[in-house]
Amino acid sequence: MNQELTTEEKAALKSIAKNLETFNKQRGNLIPILQMVQEHLAYLPSEALRMVAEYLEINACEVYGVATFYNQFRFHPPGKHPVKVCLGTACHVRAGDIILENFERKLGIEDGETTADREFSIERVACVGCCALAPVAIIGETVHGHMAPSKVEGLLMRIEIEKDIAKREKEKSESEQT
Amino acid sequence: MVALLVNDREIEAKNGTNVLQACLDNDIYIPHLCYLESLDLPSASCRMCFVEIAGEDKPATSCTTLVRDHMVIKTDTPAVRRLQRTALRLLLSVHRVDCKNCYAHKRCELQNIAKFLKVGLKSKPLNRYLKDTDIDEDHPFLNYYPNRCVLCGKCLHVCRNQHGQSVLTFANRGFNTVMSLYAAAEAPSPSCEDCARCVDICPVGALALKVNQEASIHHPTEK
């Protein structure tokens, strides 16, 4: 389930190890510690879970059990373009689950996961406050209302194209400078 | 010692025992899945061991009720049976009923209880909700079958009793709850192969030793 850690994350793990020592070695501190770890890393990689388990002298599986119980903990790094699909009442009625399914199929990941290149992550949310636009999906900061299964591919393609354009412009400005 | 009346039969039990244990000791069967004698605080999570106690307006879980002198208990009232049948049907609605291919066939507690309560193994009228993964093979010695598990937690308890800490845990929530062998897969405790207490205690066929799986039989009593 785990992806390779980036170098920044490895550095963050070290500062987490230092931070751990400010906590008492009590089982009751498990959730505050996990929250601290997630604040540093934005998610809980298995390396971090094992580190916490070692520090509190409990089994890693117990840490995993507690962490999976709470919605606030995530096990995959957030993508550069987080896709949030609304499954609130209005979006549910307008078949938001089909939109979610489409994103999952197009990106090849499940809800709560992140693509291997860390570009996209899918999350289901419950109401984003614009029920009149149902079904709604949010990609990055942009709200896309009146979603349809056929629009999913276009939206993802647009992000790819925008990325390409930005890359080309960067190359162009670099070549002009030299 | 206290005396209590169960189904019009007088039985004796030690002070401090619970009603379920007292009944079982006297050959009065009450369906149950999650109860173990070694539990300090029974969780009553299987919702099976209901009995009706005179003077109380609702059926109570017998594993969490301590015996009192002159208690009058009925184990087979319509209200009790209704609760038990509903609990069983709910369990069956998330259970892969494929008894022929399950090694626990004929010594499965779910089958026994279904027979006792006269409930068919079909989940009718409830929908069947199965998890996507049928088998979890991450652990080097154990296989786990999420769709057979009744989440009684007995494996967790015996593992903790034996090793101080359990390598099993409940993971996720709601319909997605499973027993997880997380991390045990990466750093297997060598004792798992020889211990297998979790496999022996499992009331259904949710845990199995890999070795025995290959031979496709597992009879803990004959080991």
PDB file of C-alpha atoms in Angstrom, chain A residues 18-110:
ATOM      1  CA  LYS A  18      12.804  14.105  17.872  1.00  0.00           C
ATOM      2  CA  ASN A  19       9.266  15.336  18.472  1.00  0.00           C
ATOM      3  CA  LEU A  20       8.181  11.935  19.772  1.00  0.00           C
ATOM      4  CA  GLU A  21      10.288  12.396  22.869  1.00  0.00           C
ATOM      5  CA  THR A  22       8.104  15.264  24.049  1.00  0.00           C
ATOM      6  CA  PHE A  23       5.272  12.755  24.562  1.00  0.00           C
ATOM      7  CA  ASN A  24       4.926  10.447  27.554  1.00  0.00           C
ATOM      8  CA  LYS A  25       5.135   6.766  26.740  1.00  0.00           C
ATOM      9  CA  GLN A  26       1.471   6.125  27.440  1.00  0.00           C
ATOM     10  CA  ARG A  27      -1.013   4.321  25.250  1.00  0.00           C
ATOM     11  CA  GLY A  28      -3.355   7.259  25.725  1.00  0.00           C
ATOM     12  CA  ASN A  29      -0.931   9.430  23.783  1.00  0.00           C
ATOM     13  CA  LEU A  30      -1.289   7.373  20.623  1.00  0.00           C
ATOM     14  CA  ILE A  31      -3.845   9.612  18.919  1.00  0.00           C
ATOM     15  CA  PRO A  32      -2.088  12.922  19.746  1.00  0.00           C
ATOM     16  CA  ILE A  33       1.154  11.392  18.420  1.00  0.00           C
ATOM     17  CA  LEU A  34      -0.515  10.244  15.197  1.00  0.00           C
ATOM     18  CA  GLN A  35      -1.955  13.741  14.775  1.00  0.00           C
ATOM     19  CA  MET A  36       1.526  15.211  15.226  1.00  0.00           C
ATOM     20  CA  VAL A  37       2.937  12.819  12.614  1.00  0.00           C
ATOM     21  CA  GLN A  38       0.218  13.678  10.142  1.00  0.00           C
ATOM     22  CA  GLU A  39       0.823  17.389  10.694  1.00  0.00           C
ATOM     23  CA  HIS A  40       4.434  16.875   9.618  1.00  0.00           C
ATOM     24  CA  LEU A  41       3.865  14.488   6.723  1.00  0.00           C
ATOM     25  CA  ALA A  42       0.237  15.125   5.696  1.00  0.00           C
ATOM     26  CA  TYR A  43      -0.295  11.360   5.846  1.00  0.00           C
ATOM     27  CA  LEU A  44       0.793   8.297   7.803  1.00  0.00           C
ATOM     28  CA  PRO A  45       3.300   6.130   5.941  1.00  0.00           C
ATOM     29  CA  SER A  46       3.928   2.678   7.367  1.00  0.00           C
ATOM     30  CA  GLU A  47       7.451   3.743   8.369  1.00  0.00           C
ATOM     31  CA  ALA A  48       5.941   6.342  10.677  1.00  0.00           C
ATOM     32  CA  LEU A  49       3.414   3.876  12.095  1.00  0.00           C
ATOM     33  CA  ARG A  50       6.231   1.505  12.954  1.00  0.00           C
ATOM     34  CA  MET A  51       8.204   4.291  14.563  1.00  0.00           C
ATOM     35  CA  VAL A  52       5.252   5.268  16.759  1.00  0.00           C
ATOM     36  CA  ALA A  53       4.665   1.637  17.712  1.00  0.00           C
ATOM     37  CA  GLU A  54       8.288   1.240  18.698  1.00  0.00           C
ATOM     38  CA  TYR A  55       8.217   4.390  20.771  1.00  0.00           C
ATOM     39  CA  LEU A  56       5.056   3.435  22.674  1.00  0.00           C
ATOM     40  CA  GLU A  57       6.174  -0.210  22.899  1.00  0.00           C
ATOM     41  CA  ILE A  58       2.986  -1.554  21.385  1.00  0.00           C
ATOM     42  CA  ASN A  59       2.417  -3.683  18.321  1.00  0.00           C
ATOM     43  CA  ALA A  60       2.408  -1.867  14.986  1.00  0.00           C
ATOM     44  CA  CYS A  61      -0.868  -3.569  14.200  1.00  0.00           C
ATOM     45  CA  GLU A  62      -2.498  -1.885  17.174  1.00  0.00           C
ATOM     46  CA  VAL A  63      -1.379   1.506  15.897  1.00  0.00           C
ATOM     47  CA  TYR A  64      -2.758   0.590  12.493  1.00  0.00           C
ATOM     48  CA  GLY A  65      -6.094  -0.487  13.997  1.00  0.00           C
ATOM     49  CA  VAL A  66      -6.530   2.802  15.837  1.00  0.00           C
ATOM     50  CA  ALA A  67      -5.421   4.892  12.850  1.00  0.00           C
ATOM     51  CA  THR A  68      -7.775   3.178  10.404  1.00  0.00           C
ATOM     52  CA  PHE A  69     -10.713   3.734  12.736  1.00  0.00           C
ATOM     53  CA  TYR A  70     -10.561   7.522  12.500  1.00  0.00           C
ATOM     54  CA  ASN A  71     -11.446   9.378   9.332  1.00  0.00           C
ATOM     55  CA  GLN A  72      -8.945  12.126  10.046  1.00  0.00           C
ATOM     56  CA  PHE A  73      -5.981   9.848   9.395  1.00  0.00           C
ATOM     57  CA  ARG A  74      -4.936   9.103   5.846  1.00  0.00           C
ATOM     58  CA  PHE A  75      -2.480   6.512   4.580  1.00  0.00           C
ATOM     59  CA  HIS A  76      -1.690   7.964   1.187  1.00  0.00           C
ATOM     60  CA  PRO A  77       0.084  11.231   0.419  1.00  0.00           C
ATOM     61  CA  PRO A  78      -2.185  14.004  -0.873  1.00  0.00           C
ATOM     62  CA  GLY A  79      -1.908  14.395  -4.653  1.00  0.00           C
ATOM     63  CA  LYS A  80      -0.909  17.617  -6.369  1.00  0.00           C
ATOM     64  CA  HIS A  81      -4.458  17.851  -7.708  1.00  0.00           C
ATOM     65  CA  PRO A  82      -6.736  16.431  -5.043  1.00  0.00           C
ATOM     66  CA  VAL A  83     -10.043  15.302  -6.557  1.00  0.00           C
ATOM     67  CA  LYS A  84     -12.925  15.622  -4.142  1.00  0.00           C
ATOM     68  CA  VAL A  85     -16.193  14.080  -5.208  1.00  0.00           C
ATOM     69  CA  CYS A  86     -19.264  15.131  -3.276  1.00  0.00           C
ATOM     70  CA  LEU A  87     -21.579  12.397  -2.070  1.00  0.00           C
ATOM     71  CA  GLY A  88     -23.836  14.565   0.032  1.00  0.00           C
ATOM     72  CA  THR A  89     -27.584  14.090  -0.190  1.00  0.00           C
ATOM     73  CA  ALA A  90     -28.168  16.220  -3.292  1.00  0.00           C
ATOM     74  CA  CYS A  91     -25.150  14.823  -5.153  1.00  0.00           C
ATOM     75  CA  HIS A  92     -26.081  11.313  -4.093  1.00  0.00           C
ATOM     76  CA  VAL A  93     -29.527  11.778  -5.577  1.00  0.00           C
ATOM     77  CA  ARG A  94     -27.976  13.073  -8.814  1.00  0.00           C
ATOM     78  CA  ALA A  95     -25.714   9.993  -8.966  1.00  0.00           C
ATOM     79  CA  GLY A  96     -22.499  11.390  -7.489  1.00  0.00           C
ATOM     80  CA  ASP A  97     -21.337   7.825  -6.912  1.00  0.00           C
ATOM     81  CA  ILE A  98     -21.117   7.277 -10.663  1.00  0.00           C
ATOM     82  CA  ILE A  99     -18.885  10.358 -10.937  1.00  0.00           C
ATOM     83  CA  LEU A 100     -16.695   8.950  -8.174  1.00  0.00           C
ATOM     84  CA  GLU A 101     -16.542   5.599  -9.920  1.00  0.00           C
ATOM     85  CA  ASN A 102     -15.521   7.304 -13.159  1.00  0.00           C
ATOM     86  CA  PHE A 103     -12.662   9.164 -11.510  1.00  0.00           C
ATOM     87  CA  GLU A 104     -11.568   5.942  -9.831  1.00  0.00           C
ATOM     88  CA  ARG A 105     -11.557   4.064 -13.124  1.00  0.00           C
ATOM     89  CA  LYS A 106      -9.859   6.824 -15.130  1.00  0.00           C
ATOM     90  CA  LEU A 107      -7.106   7.296 -12.559  1.00  0.00           C
ATOM     91  CA  GLY A 108      -6.824   3.636 -11.654  1.00  0.00           C
ATOM     92  CA  ILE A 109      -7.018   4.264  -7.915  1.00  0.00           C
ATOM     93  CA  GLU A 110      -9.643   3.816  -5.218  1.00  0.00           C
TER      94      GLU A 110
END
